């Protein structure tokens, strides 16, 4: 069928097109960000760069969640589902935290370290 199973208004290709567009933008932003960091952050260490990068992202995320929850409260509605904490078991939280550390600290740390060791030409 030409429709997504959950949405009768959107053709099936629409979701893929959004996904490919976001993936392309992600790669483009990553390359531009790497060039900017390489040019202007030579005096910083890998962990400084990651602190700014993910510390800023964390603050923005908490602000977005706070605004969404305040907006819902002002409109006397329940907060959006995405703004609520996940309901996980203790092992589930451990796995999620391990994955988060690997994805947001270790991998970018290695990438930033490599960025200053290789040329981007």
Coordinates of N, CA and C in Angstrom, one line a residue:
X1 N 0.8 -1.2 0.0 CA 0.0 0.0 0.0 C 0.9 1.2 0.0
X2 N 0.3 2.3 -0.5 CA 1.1 3.6 -0.6 C 1.0 4.4 0.7
X3 N 0.3 3.9 1.7 CA 0.1 4.7 2.9 C 0.9 4.0 4.1
X4 N 1.4 4.9 5.0 CA 2.0 4.3 6.2 C 0.8 3.8 7.1
X5 N 1.1 2.7 7.8 CA 0.0 2.0 8.6 C -0.6 2.9 9.6
X6 N 0.2 3.9 10.2 CA -0.3 4.7 11.3 C -0.9 6.0 10.9
X7 N -0.8 6.4 9.6 CA -1.2 7.7 9.2 C -1.8 7.6 7.8
X8 N -3.1 7.8 7.7 CA -3.8 7.6 6.4 C -3.6 8.8 5.5
X9 N -3.0 9.9 6.0 CA -2.8 11.2 5.2 C -1.5 11.2 4.5
X10 N -0.5 10.5 4.9 CA 0.9 10.7 4.4 C 1.2 9.4 3.5
X11 N 1.8 9.7 2.3 CA 2.2 8.5 1.6 C 3.4 7.9 2.2
X12 N 3.7 6.6 1.9 CA 4.7 5.8 2.6 C 6.1 6.5 2.4
X13 N 6.3 7.1 1.2 CA 7.7 7.6 1.0 C 7.9 8.9 1.8
X14 N 6.9 9.5 2.3 CA 7.1 10.8 3.1 C 8.0 10.6 4.3
X15 N 7.7 9.5 5.1 CA 8.5 9.2 6.3 C 10.0 9.0 5.9
X16 N 10.2 8.3 4.8 CA 11.6 8.0 4.4 C 12.3 9.3 3.9
X17 N 11.5 10.1 3.2 CA 12.1 11.4 2.7 C 12.5 12.3 3.9
X18 N 11.7 12.3 4.9 CA 12.0 13.1 6.1 C 13.3 12.5 6.8
X19 N 13.3 11.2 6.9 CA 14.5 10.5 7.5 C 15.8 10.8 6.7
X20 N 15.7 10.7 5.4 CA 16.9 10.9 4.6 C 17.3 12.4 4.7
X21 N 16.3 13.3 4.7 CA 16.6 14.7 4.8 C 17.3 15.0 6.1
X22 N 16.8 14.4 7.2 CA 17.4 14.7 8.5 C 18.8 14.1 8.6
X23 N 19.0 12.9 8.0 CA 20.3 12.2 8.0 C 21.3 13.1 7.2
X24 N 20.9 13.6 6.1 CA 21.8 14.5 5.2 C 22.1 15.7 6.0
X25 N 21.2 16.4 6.6 CA 21.4 17.6 7.4 C 22.4 17.2 8.6
X26 N 22.2 16.1 9.2 CA 23.1 15.7 10.3 C 24.5 15.6 9.8
X27 N 24.7 14.9 8.7 CA 26.1 14.8 8.2 C 26.7 16.1 7.8
X28 N 25.9 17.0 7.2 CA 26.3 18.3 6.7 C 26.7 19.1 7.9
X29 N 25.9 19.2 9.0 CA 26.2 19.9 10.2 C 27.4 19.4 10.9
X30 N 27.6 18.1 10.9 CA 28.8 17.5 11.5 C 30.1 17.9 10.8
X31 N 30.0 17.9 9.5 CA 31.2 18.3 8.7 C 31.5 19.8 8.9
X32 N 30.5 20.7 8.9 CA 30.7 22.1 9.1 C 31.2 22.3 10.5
X33 N 30.6 21.7 11.5 CA 31.1 21.8 12.9 C 32.5 21.3 13.0
X34 N 32.9 20.2 12.4 CA 34.3 19.8 12.5 C 35.2 20.8 11.9
X35 N 34.9 21.4 10.8 CA 35.8 22.4 10.2 C 35.9 23.6 11.1
X36 N 34.8 24.0 11.7 CA 34.8 25.2 12.6 C 35.7 24.9 13.8
X37 N 35.5 23.7 14.4 CA 36.3 23.3 15.6 C 37.7 23.2 15.2
X38 N 38.0 22.6 14.1 CA 39.4 22.4 13.7 C 40.1 23.8 13.5
X39 N 39.4 24.8 13.0 CA 39.9 26.1 12.7 C 40.0 27.0 14.0
X40 N 39.1 26.8 14.9 CA 39.1 27.8 16.0 C 39.2 27.3 17.4
X41 N 39.4 26.0 17.5 CA 39.5 25.4 18.9 C 40.8 24.6 19.1
X42 N 41.9 25.0 18.5 CA 43.1 24.3 18.6 C 43.6 24.3 20.1
X43 N 43.3 25.3 20.8 CA 43.8 25.4 22.2 C 43.0 24.6 23.2
X44 N 41.9 24.1 22.8 CA 41.0 23.3 23.7 C 41.4 21.8 23.6
X45 N 41.1 21.1 24.6 CA 41.3 19.6 24.6 C 40.0 19.0 24.2
X46 N 40.1 17.7 23.9 CA 38.9 16.9 23.5 C 37.7 17.0 24.5
X47 N 38.1 16.9 25.8 CA 37.0 16.9 26.8 C 36.4 18.3 27.0
X48 N 37.1 19.4 26.7 CA 36.6 20.7 26.8 C 35.5 20.9 25.7
X49 N 35.9 20.4 24.5 CA 35.0 20.5 23.3 C 33.7 19.7 23.6
X50 N 33.8 18.5 24.1 CA 32.7 17.7 24.4 C 31.8 18.3 25.5
X51 N 32.5 18.9 26.5 CA 31.7 19.5 27.6 C 30.8 20.6 27.0
X52 N 31.4 21.5 26.2 CA 30.6 22.6 25.6 C 29.5 22.0 24.7
X53 N 29.9 21.0 23.9 CA 28.9 20.4 22.9 C 27.8 19.8 23.6
X54 N 28.0 18.9 24.6 CA 26.9 18.1 25.2 C 26.4 18.8 26.4
X55 N 27.1 19.6 27.1 CA 26.6 20.4 28.2 C 25.6 21.4 27.6
X56 N 25.9 22.0 26.5 CA 24.9 23.0 25.9 C 23.7 22.2 25.4
X57 N 23.9 21.0 24.8 CA 22.7 20.3 24.3 C 21.9 19.8 25.5
X58 N 22.5 19.4 26.6 CA 21.7 19.0 27.8 C 20.9 20.2 28.3
X59 N 21.5 21.3 28.4 CA 20.8 22.5 28.9 C 19.6 22.8 28.0
X60 N 19.8 22.8 26.7 CA 18.7 23.1 25.7 C 17.6 22.1 25.8
X61 N 18.0 20.8 26.0 CA 17.0 19.8 26.2 C 16.1 20.0 27.4
X62 N 16.7 20.3 28.6 CA 16.0 20.5 29.8 C 15.1 21.7 29.6
X63 N 15.6 22.8 29.0 CA 14.8 24.0 28.7 C 13.6 23.6 27.9
X64 N 13.8 22.9 26.8 CA 12.7 22.5 25.9 C 11.6 21.7 26.7
X65 N 12.1 20.7 27.5 CA 11.1 19.9 28.3 C 10.4 20.8 29.3
X66 N 11.1 21.7 29.9 CA 10.5 22.6 30.9 C 9.4 23.5 30.2
X67 N 9.7 24.0 29.1 CA 8.8 24.9 28.4 C 7.5 24.0 28.0
X68 N 7.8 22.8 27.5 CA 6.6 22.0 27.0 C 5.7 21.6 28.2
X69 N 6.3 21.3 29.3 CA 5.5 21.0 30.5 C 4.8 22.2 31.1
X70 N 5.5 23.4 31.1 CA 4.8 24.6 31.6 C 3.6 25.0 30.6
X71 N 3.9 24.8 29.3 CA 2.8 25.1 28.3 C 1.6 24.2 28.6
X72 N 1.9 22.9 28.8 CA 0.8 22.0 29.0 C 0.0 22.4 30.3
X73 N 0.8 22.7 31.3 CA 0.1 23.1 32.6 C -0.7 24.3 32.5
X74 N -0.2 25.3 31.7 CA -0.9 26.6 31.5 C -2.2 26.3 30.7
X75 N -2.2 25.3 29.9 CA -3.4 25.0 29.1 C -4.2 23.9 29.7
X76 N -3.9 23.6 31.0 CA -4.6 22.5 31.8 C -4.7 21.2 31.0
X77 N -3.6 20.8 30.5 CA -3.5 19.5 29.8 C -2.4 18.7 30.3
X78 N -2.4 17.4 30.1 CA -1.2 16.6 30.5 C 0.0 16.9 29.6
X79 N 1.2 16.8 30.2 CA 2.4 17.1 29.4 C 2.5 16.1 28.3
X80 N 3.2 16.5 27.2 CA 3.4 15.6 26.1 C 4.2 14.3 26.6
X81 N 3.9 13.2 26.0 CA 4.5 11.9 26.4 C 6.0 12.0 26.3
X82 N 6.5 12.7 25.2 CA 8.0 12.7 25.1 C 8.7 13.5 26.2
X83 N 8.0 14.3 26.9 CA 8.6 15.1 28.0 C 8.6 14.4 29.3
X84 N 8.0 13.2 29.4 CA 8.0 12.4 30.7 C 9.2 11.5 30.7
X85 N 9.7 11.2 31.9 CA 10.8 10.3 32.1 C 10.4 8.8 31.7
X86 N 11.3 8.1 31.1 CA 11.1 6.7 30.7 C 10.8 5.9 31.9
X87 N 10.0 4.9 31.7 CA 9.6 3.9 32.8 C 10.5 2.7 32.6
X88 N 11.7 2.6 33.2 CA 12.6 1.5 33.0 C 12.9 0.9 34.3
X89 N 13.3 -0.4 34.2 CA 13.8 -1.1 35.4 C 15.2 -0.7 35.7
X90 N 15.8 -1.1 36.8 CA 17.2 -0.7 37.2 C 18.1 -1.2 36.1
X91 N 18.1 -2.5 35.6 CA 19.0 -2.9 34.5 C 18.8 -2.1 33.3
X92 N 17.5 -1.7 33.0 CA 17.2 -0.9 31.8 C 17.9 0.4 31.9
X93 N 17.8 1.1 33.0 CA 18.5 2.4 33.2 C 20.0 2.2 33.1
X94 N 20.6 1.2 33.6 CA 22.0 0.9 33.5 C 22.4 0.8 32.0
X95 N 21.7 0.0 31.3 CA 22.0 -0.2 29.8 C 21.8 1.2 29.1
X96 N 20.8 1.9 29.4 CA 20.6 3.2 28.7 C 21.7 4.2 29.1
X97 N 22.1 4.2 30.3 CA 23.2 5.1 30.7 C 24.5 4.7 30.1
X98 N 24.8 3.4 30.0 CA 26.0 3.0 29.4 C 26.0 3.4 27.9
X99 N 24.9 3.1 27.2 CA 24.8 3.5 25.8 C 25.0 5.0 25.6
X100 N 24.4 5.8 26.6 CA 24.5 7.3 26.5 C 25.9 7.7 26.6
X101 N 26.6 7.1 27.6 CA 28.0 7.5 27.8 C 28.9 7.1 26.6
X102 N 28.6 6.0 26.0 CA 29.4 5.5 24.8 C 29.1 6.5 23.7
X103 N 27.8 6.8 23.5 CA 27.4 7.6 22.3 C 27.7 9.1 22.5
X104 N 27.7 9.7 23.7 CA 27.9 11.1 23.9 C 29.2 11.5 24.5
X105 N 30.0 10.6 25.0 CA 31.3 10.9 25.6 C 32.4 10.2 24.9
X106 N 32.4 8.9 24.9 CA 33.5 8.1 24.4 C 33.7 8.3 22.8
X107 N 32.6 8.1 22.1 CA 32.7 8.2 20.6 C 33.1 9.6 20.2
X108 N 32.4 10.7 20.7 CA 32.8 12.0 20.2 C 34.2 12.3 20.8
X109 N 34.6 11.8 21.9 CA 35.9 12.1 22.4 C 37.0 11.5 21.5
X110 N 36.8 10.3 21.1 CA 37.7 9.7 20.1 C 37.7 10.5 18.8
X111 N 36.5 10.9 18.3 CA 36.4 11.6 17.1 C 37.1 13.0 17.2
X112 N 36.9 13.7 18.3 CA 37.6 15.0 18.4 C 39.1 14.8 18.5
X113 N 39.6 13.7 19.2 CA 41.0 13.5 19.3 C 41.6 13.2 17.9
X114 N 40.9 12.4 17.1 CA 41.3 12.1 15.8 C 41.3 13.3 14.9
X115 N 40.3 14.2 15.1 CA 40.1 15.4 14.3 C 41.4 16.3 14.3
X116 N 42.0 16.4 15.5 CA 43.2 17.2 15.6 C 44.5 16.4 15.2
X117 N 44.4 15.2 14.9 CA 45.5 14.4 14.5 C 45.6 14.2 13.0
X118 N 44.5 14.4 12.3 CA 44.5 14.2 10.8 C 44.1 15.5 10.2
X119 N 44.4 15.6 8.9 CA 44.0 16.8 8.1 C 42.6 16.6 7.5
X120 N 41.9 17.7 7.3 CA 40.5 17.6 6.8 C 40.5 17.9 5.3
X121 N 41.5 17.8 4.6 CA 41.5 18.2 3.2 C 40.9 17.2 2.3

